[in-house]
Amino acid sequence: EGSWTAGQVMEHINMVGMGFCKLINGATETTTRRVDEHVERITTMFLNFGAKNIASPDIVPVLADYNLQDQLAKLESIKTSIINDINTLDMSMTCLDFDIRTFGHLTRLEAVYFFLFHTKKHIHQLQNIVKKLNNPAYSI
């Protein structure tokens, strides 16, 4: 109750990942602050597994039957893109196409950390879903 399905969690991860791929490859400017200034706050926010964050409406997945193989293929494509970006783009540049609530404009480096720890938080959520579904006391 009040939680997403595993399919919705995967779709959300992919929606966010595609958004960050666009952000990292979008308009940038030279950064005028420490390039990793927000990394500690991003890490703390997403690795606090007890805190529930509210997703922006544009990245809330619809309730639907999601194909696991399709979701994994999307995630693999996002991973490949981000790894390529890390290896080819200047991670110190500030991304301008959109700002992240409570953070503002992120550097490319911070955007990568954001996606990494955001995904880690949702992996934890998926593990909890699996535990719940494997509990004999839980019935669908």
JSON list of C-alpha atoms in Angstrom, two decimals:
[
{"chain": "A", "resi": 1, "resn": "GLU", "atom": "CA", "xyz": [0.00, 0.00, 0.00]},
{"chain": "A", "resi": 2, "resn": "GLY", "atom": "CA", "xyz": [1.34, 3.41, -0.96]},
{"chain": "A", "resi": 3, "resn": "SER", "atom": "CA", "xyz": [4.32, 1.93, -2.79]},
{"chain": "A", "resi": 4, "resn": "TRP", "atom": "CA", "xyz": [5.19, 1.47, -6.42]},
{"chain": "A", "resi": 5, "resn": "THR", "atom": "CA", "xyz": [5.38, -1.94, -8.05]},
{"chain": "A", "resi": 6, "resn": "ALA", "atom": "CA", "xyz": [8.79, -3.30, -9.00]},
{"chain": "A", "resi": 7, "resn": "GLY", "atom": "CA", "xyz": [7.99, -2.45, -12.62]},
{"chain": "A", "resi": 8, "resn": "GLN", "atom": "CA", "xyz": [7.16, 1.12, -11.72]},
{"chain": "A", "resi": 9, "resn": "VAL", "atom": "CA", "xyz": [10.42, 1.45, -9.77]},
{"chain": "A", "resi": 10, "resn": "MET", "atom": "CA", "xyz": [12.40, 0.23, -12.80]},
{"chain": "A", "resi": 11, "resn": "GLU", "atom": "CA", "xyz": [10.49, 2.56, -15.12]},
{"chain": "A", "resi": 12, "resn": "HIS", "atom": "CA", "xyz": [11.17, 5.47, -12.75]},
{"chain": "A", "resi": 13, "resn": "ILE", "atom": "CA", "xyz": [14.91, 4.66, -12.66]},
{"chain": "A", "resi": 14, "resn": "ASN", "atom": "CA", "xyz": [14.95, 4.60, -16.45]},
{"chain": "A", "resi": 15, "resn": "MET", "atom": "CA", "xyz": [12.96, 7.83, -16.77]},
{"chain": "A", "resi": 16, "resn": "VAL", "atom": "CA", "xyz": [15.40, 9.59, -14.45]},
{"chain": "A", "resi": 17, "resn": "GLY", "atom": "CA", "xyz": [18.38, 8.02, -16.22]},
{"chain": "A", "resi": 18, "resn": "MET", "atom": "CA", "xyz": [17.21, 9.17, -19.65]},
{"chain": "A", "resi": 19, "resn": "GLY", "atom": "CA", "xyz": [16.67, 12.66, -18.22]},
{"chain": "A", "resi": 20, "resn": "PHE", "atom": "CA", "xyz": [20.18, 12.74, -16.80]},
{"chain": "A", "resi": 21, "resn": "CYS", "atom": "CA", "xyz": [21.67, 11.54, -20.09]},
{"chain": "A", "resi": 22, "resn": "LYS", "atom": "CA", "xyz": [19.96, 14.50, -21.80]},
{"chain": "A", "resi": 23, "resn": "LEU", "atom": "CA", "xyz": [21.05, 16.87, -19.03]},
{"chain": "A", "resi": 24, "resn": "ILE", "atom": "CA", "xyz": [24.70, 15.81, -19.16]},
{"chain": "A", "resi": 25, "resn": "ASN", "atom": "CA", "xyz": [24.76, 16.19, -22.94]},
{"chain": "A", "resi": 26, "resn": "GLY", "atom": "CA", "xyz": [22.83, 19.45, -22.99]},
{"chain": "A", "resi": 27, "resn": "ALA", "atom": "CA", "xyz": [23.86, 23.07, -22.61]},
{"chain": "A", "resi": 28, "resn": "THR", "atom": "CA", "xyz": [26.66, 23.79, -20.14]},
{"chain": "A", "resi": 29, "resn": "GLU", "atom": "CA", "xyz": [28.76, 26.61, -18.82]},
{"chain": "A", "resi": 30, "resn": "THR", "atom": "CA", "xyz": [31.99, 26.86, -16.87]},
{"chain": "A", "resi": 31, "resn": "THR", "atom": "CA", "xyz": [31.42, 26.11, -13.18]},
{"chain": "A", "resi": 32, "resn": "THR", "atom": "CA", "xyz": [32.12, 28.94, -10.73]},
{"chain": "A", "resi": 33, "resn": "ARG", "atom": "CA", "xyz": [32.01, 26.81, -7.56]},
{"chain": "A", "resi": 34, "resn": "ARG", "atom": "CA", "xyz": [33.52, 23.52, -6.40]},
{"chain": "A", "resi": 35, "resn": "VAL", "atom": "CA", "xyz": [32.51, 20.96, -9.03]},
{"chain": "A", "resi": 36, "resn": "ASP", "atom": "CA", "xyz": [31.59, 18.43, -6.31]},
{"chain": "A", "resi": 37, "resn": "GLU", "atom": "CA", "xyz": [29.91, 20.89, -3.95]},
{"chain": "A", "resi": 38, "resn": "HIS", "atom": "CA", "xyz": [26.59, 18.99, -3.84]},
{"chain": "A", "resi": 39, "resn": "VAL", "atom": "CA", "xyz": [27.95, 15.41, -3.86]},
{"chain": "A", "resi": 40, "resn": "GLU", "atom": "CA", "xyz": [27.92, 14.98, -0.08]},
{"chain": "A", "resi": 41, "resn": "ARG", "atom": "CA", "xyz": [24.33, 16.24, 0.19]},
{"chain": "A", "resi": 42, "resn": "ILE", "atom": "CA", "xyz": [23.23, 14.05, -2.73]},
{"chain": "A", "resi": 43, "resn": "THR", "atom": "CA", "xyz": [24.87, 11.03, -1.11]},
{"chain": "A", "resi": 44, "resn": "THR", "atom": "CA", "xyz": [23.28, 11.73, 2.27]},
{"chain": "A", "resi": 45, "resn": "MET", "atom": "CA", "xyz": [19.85, 12.30, 0.76]},
{"chain": "A", "resi": 46, "resn": "PHE", "atom": "CA", "xyz": [19.73, 9.09, -1.26]},
{"chain": "A", "resi": 47, "resn": "LEU", "atom": "CA", "xyz": [21.54, 6.76, 1.12]},
{"chain": "A", "resi": 48, "resn": "ASN", "atom": "CA", "xyz": [19.10, 7.59, 3.91]},
{"chain": "A", "resi": 49, "resn": "PHE", "atom": "CA", "xyz": [16.92, 4.58, 3.15]},
{"chain": "A", "resi": 50, "resn": "GLY", "atom": "CA", "xyz": [14.44, 5.52, 5.86]},
{"chain": "A", "resi": 51, "resn": "ALA", "atom": "CA", "xyz": [13.51, 8.82, 4.22]},
{"chain": "A", "resi": 52, "resn": "LYS", "atom": "CA", "xyz": [10.84, 8.81, 1.53]},
{"chain": "A", "resi": 53, "resn": "ASN", "atom": "CA", "xyz": [11.38, 11.27, -1.29]},
{"chain": "A", "resi": 54, "resn": "ILE", "atom": "CA", "xyz": [8.52, 12.54, -3.42]},
{"chain": "A", "resi": 55, "resn": "ALA", "atom": "CA", "xyz": [9.14, 12.23, -7.16]},
{"chain": "A", "resi": 56, "resn": "SER", "atom": "CA", "xyz": [8.28, 15.09, -9.49]},
{"chain": "A", "resi": 57, "resn": "PRO", "atom": "CA", "xyz": [5.03, 14.36, -11.35]},
{"chain": "A", "resi": 58, "resn": "ASP", "atom": "CA", "xyz": [6.86, 14.12, -14.69]},
{"chain": "A", "resi": 59, "resn": "ILE", "atom": "CA", "xyz": [8.91, 11.13, -13.47]},
{"chain": "A", "resi": 60, "resn": "VAL", "atom": "CA", "xyz": [6.12, 9.19, -11.76]},
{"chain": "A", "resi": 61, "resn": "PRO", "atom": "CA", "xyz": [5.56, 5.98, -13.71]},
{"chain": "A", "resi": 62, "resn": "VAL", "atom": "CA", "xyz": [2.07, 4.84, -14.58]},
{"chain": "A", "resi": 63, "resn": "LEU", "atom": "CA", "xyz": [0.71, 1.64, -13.10]},
{"chain": "A", "resi": 64, "resn": "ALA", "atom": "CA", "xyz": [1.19, -0.89, -15.90]},
{"chain": "A", "resi": 65, "resn": "ASP", "atom": "CA", "xyz": [2.67, -4.28, -16.69]},
{"chain": "A", "resi": 66, "resn": "TYR", "atom": "CA", "xyz": [6.33, -3.62, -17.49]},
{"chain": "A", "resi": 67, "resn": "ASN", "atom": "CA", "xyz": [8.49, -6.12, -19.34]},
{"chain": "A", "resi": 68, "resn": "LEU", "atom": "CA", "xyz": [11.58, -6.94, -17.27]},
{"chain": "A", "resi": 69, "resn": "GLN", "atom": "CA", "xyz": [13.84, -7.54, -20.28]},
{"chain": "A", "resi": 70, "resn": "ASP", "atom": "CA", "xyz": [12.79, -4.22, -21.84]},
{"chain": "A", "resi": 71, "resn": "GLN", "atom": "CA", "xyz": [13.45, -2.40, -18.57]},
{"chain": "A", "resi": 72, "resn": "LEU", "atom": "CA", "xyz": [16.88, -4.02, -18.17]},
{"chain": "A", "resi": 73, "resn": "ALA", "atom": "CA", "xyz": [17.78, -3.19, -21.80]},
{"chain": "A", "resi": 74, "resn": "LYS", "atom": "CA", "xyz": [16.85, 0.47, -21.22]},
{"chain": "A", "resi": 75, "resn": "LEU", "atom": "CA", "xyz": [18.95, 0.57, -18.06]},
{"chain": "A", "resi": 76, "resn": "GLU", "atom": "CA", "xyz": [21.92, -1.02, -19.84]},
{"chain": "A", "resi": 77, "resn": "SER", "atom": "CA", "xyz": [21.67, 1.60, -22.60]},
{"chain": "A", "resi": 78, "resn": "ILE", "atom": "CA", "xyz": [21.60, 4.40, -20.01]},
{"chain": "A", "resi": 79, "resn": "LYS", "atom": "CA", "xyz": [24.59, 2.90, -18.20]},
{"chain": "A", "resi": 80, "resn": "THR", "atom": "CA", "xyz": [26.58, 2.66, -21.44]},
{"chain": "A", "resi": 81, "resn": "SER", "atom": "CA", "xyz": [25.71, 6.25, -22.33]},
{"chain": "A", "resi": 82, "resn": "ILE", "atom": "CA", "xyz": [26.72, 7.62, -18.92]},
{"chain": "A", "resi": 83, "resn": "ILE", "atom": "CA", "xyz": [30.00, 5.68, -18.91]},
{"chain": "A", "resi": 84, "resn": "ASN", "atom": "CA", "xyz": [30.75, 7.06, -22.38]},
{"chain": "A", "resi": 85, "resn": "ASP", "atom": "CA", "xyz": [29.91, 10.57, -21.17]},
{"chain": "A", "resi": 86, "resn": "ILE", "atom": "CA", "xyz": [32.22, 10.21, -18.16]},
{"chain": "A", "resi": 87, "resn": "ASN", "atom": "CA", "xyz": [35.03, 9.15, -20.48]},
{"chain": "A", "resi": 88, "resn": "THR", "atom": "CA", "xyz": [34.51, 11.83, -23.12]},
{"chain": "A", "resi": 89, "resn": "LEU", "atom": "CA", "xyz": [32.93, 14.94, -21.56]},
{"chain": "A", "resi": 90, "resn": "ASP", "atom": "CA", "xyz": [34.30, 17.55, -19.17]},
{"chain": "A", "resi": 91, "resn": "MET", "atom": "CA", "xyz": [32.64, 16.57, -15.88]},
{"chain": "A", "resi": 92, "resn": "SER", "atom": "CA", "xyz": [33.43, 19.95, -14.33]},
{"chain": "A", "resi": 93, "resn": "MET", "atom": "CA", "xyz": [30.93, 21.85, -16.50]},
{"chain": "A", "resi": 94, "resn": "THR", "atom": "CA", "xyz": [27.61, 23.04, -15.06]},
{"chain": "A", "resi": 95, "resn": "CYS", "atom": "CA", "xyz": [24.47, 21.66, -16.75]},
{"chain": "A", "resi": 96, "resn": "LEU", "atom": "CA", "xyz": [21.95, 24.35, -17.71]},
{"chain": "A", "resi": 97, "resn": "ASP", "atom": "CA", "xyz": [18.97, 22.61, -19.30]},
{"chain": "A", "resi": 98, "resn": "PHE", "atom": "CA", "xyz": [17.14, 22.14, -16.01]},
{"chain": "A", "resi": 99, "resn": "ASP", "atom": "CA", "xyz": [17.76, 22.51, -12.33]},
{"chain": "A", "resi": 100, "resn": "ILE", "atom": "CA", "xyz": [17.12, 19.95, -9.64]},
{"chain": "A", "resi": 101, "resn": "ARG", "atom": "CA", "xyz": [14.87, 21.06, -6.81]},
{"chain": "A", "resi": 102, "resn": "THR", "atom": "CA", "xyz": [16.82, 21.95, -3.67]},
{"chain": "A", "resi": 103, "resn": "PHE", "atom": "CA", "xyz": [20.12, 21.75, -5.60]},
{"chain": "A", "resi": 104, "resn": "GLY", "atom": "CA", "xyz": [19.76, 24.09, -8.55]},
{"chain": "A", "resi": 105, "resn": "HIS", "atom": "CA", "xyz": [22.02, 23.49, -11.52]},
{"chain": "A", "resi": 106, "resn": "LEU", "atom": "CA", "xyz": [24.32, 20.51, -11.11]},
{"chain": "A", "resi": 107, "resn": "THR", "atom": "CA", "xyz": [27.72, 19.94, -12.61]},
{"chain": "A", "resi": 108, "resn": "ARG", "atom": "CA", "xyz": [28.03, 16.92, -14.86]},
{"chain": "A", "resi": 109, "resn": "LEU", "atom": "CA", "xyz": [29.96, 15.21, -12.06]},
{"chain": "A", "resi": 110, "resn": "GLU", "atom": "CA", "xyz": [27.16, 15.89, -9.56]},
{"chain": "A", "resi": 111, "resn": "ALA", "atom": "CA", "xyz": [24.57, 14.70, -12.09]},
{"chain": "A", "resi": 112, "resn": "VAL", "atom": "CA", "xyz": [26.38, 11.37, -12.39]},
{"chain": "A", "resi": 113, "resn": "TYR", "atom": "CA", "xyz": [26.49, 11.02, -8.60]},
{"chain": "A", "resi": 114, "resn": "PHE", "atom": "CA", "xyz": [22.82, 11.97, -8.40]},
{"chain": "A", "resi": 115, "resn": "PHE", "atom": "CA", "xyz": [21.84, 9.23, -10.84]},
{"chain": "A", "resi": 116, "resn": "LEU", "atom": "CA", "xyz": [24.16, 6.70, -9.16]},
{"chain": "A", "resi": 117, "resn": "PHE", "atom": "CA", "xyz": [22.83, 7.23, -5.64]},
{"chain": "A", "resi": 118, "resn": "HIS", "atom": "CA", "xyz": [19.24, 7.70, -6.81]},
{"chain": "A", "resi": 119, "resn": "THR", "atom": "CA", "xyz": [19.51, 4.27, -8.47]},
{"chain": "A", "resi": 120, "resn": "LYS", "atom": "CA", "xyz": [21.11, 2.78, -5.35]},
{"chain": "A", "resi": 121, "resn": "LYS", "atom": "CA", "xyz": [18.16, 4.01, -3.25]},
{"chain": "A", "resi": 122, "resn": "HIS", "atom": "CA", "xyz": [15.70, 2.38, -5.62]},
{"chain": "A", "resi": 123, "resn": "ILE", "atom": "CA", "xyz": [17.68, -0.87, -5.68]},
{"chain": "A", "resi": 124, "resn": "HIS", "atom": "CA", "xyz": [17.16, -0.91, -1.92]},
{"chain": "A", "resi": 125, "resn": "GLN", "atom": "CA", "xyz": [13.44, -0.32, -2.53]},
{"chain": "A", "resi": 126, "resn": "LEU", "atom": "CA", "xyz": [13.37, -3.22, -5.02]},
{"chain": "A", "resi": 127, "resn": "GLN", "atom": "CA", "xyz": [15.06, -5.48, -2.46]},
{"chain": "A", "resi": 128, "resn": "ASN", "atom": "CA", "xyz": [12.35, -4.57, 0.05]},
{"chain": "A", "resi": 129, "resn": "ILE", "atom": "CA", "xyz": [9.65, -5.38, -2.51]},
{"chain": "A", "resi": 130, "resn": "VAL", "atom": "CA", "xyz": [11.23, -8.80, -3.12]},
{"chain": "A", "resi": 131, "resn": "LYS", "atom": "CA", "xyz": [11.37, -9.48, 0.64]},
{"chain": "A", "resi": 132, "resn": "LYS", "atom": "CA", "xyz": [7.73, -8.50, 1.00]},
{"chain": "A", "resi": 133, "resn": "LEU", "atom": "CA", "xyz": [6.63, -10.68, -1.91]},
{"chain": "A", "resi": 134, "resn": "ASN", "atom": "CA", "xyz": [8.68, -13.64, -0.63]},
{"chain": "A", "resi": 135, "resn": "ASN", "atom": "CA", "xyz": [7.08, -13.39, 2.81]},
{"chain": "A", "resi": 136, "resn": "PRO", "atom": "CA", "xyz": [4.56, -16.26, 3.18]},
{"chain": "A", "resi": 137, "resn": "ALA", "atom": "CA", "xyz": [2.36, -14.00, 5.34]},
{"chain": "A", "resi": 138, "resn": "TYR", "atom": "CA", "xyz": [1.93, -11.65, 2.36]},
{"chain": "A", "resi": 139, "resn": "SER", "atom": "CA", "xyz": [-0.71, -12.58, -0.14]},
{"chain": "A", "resi": 140, "resn": "ILE", "atom": "CA", "xyz": [-1.58, -10.90, -3.41]}
]
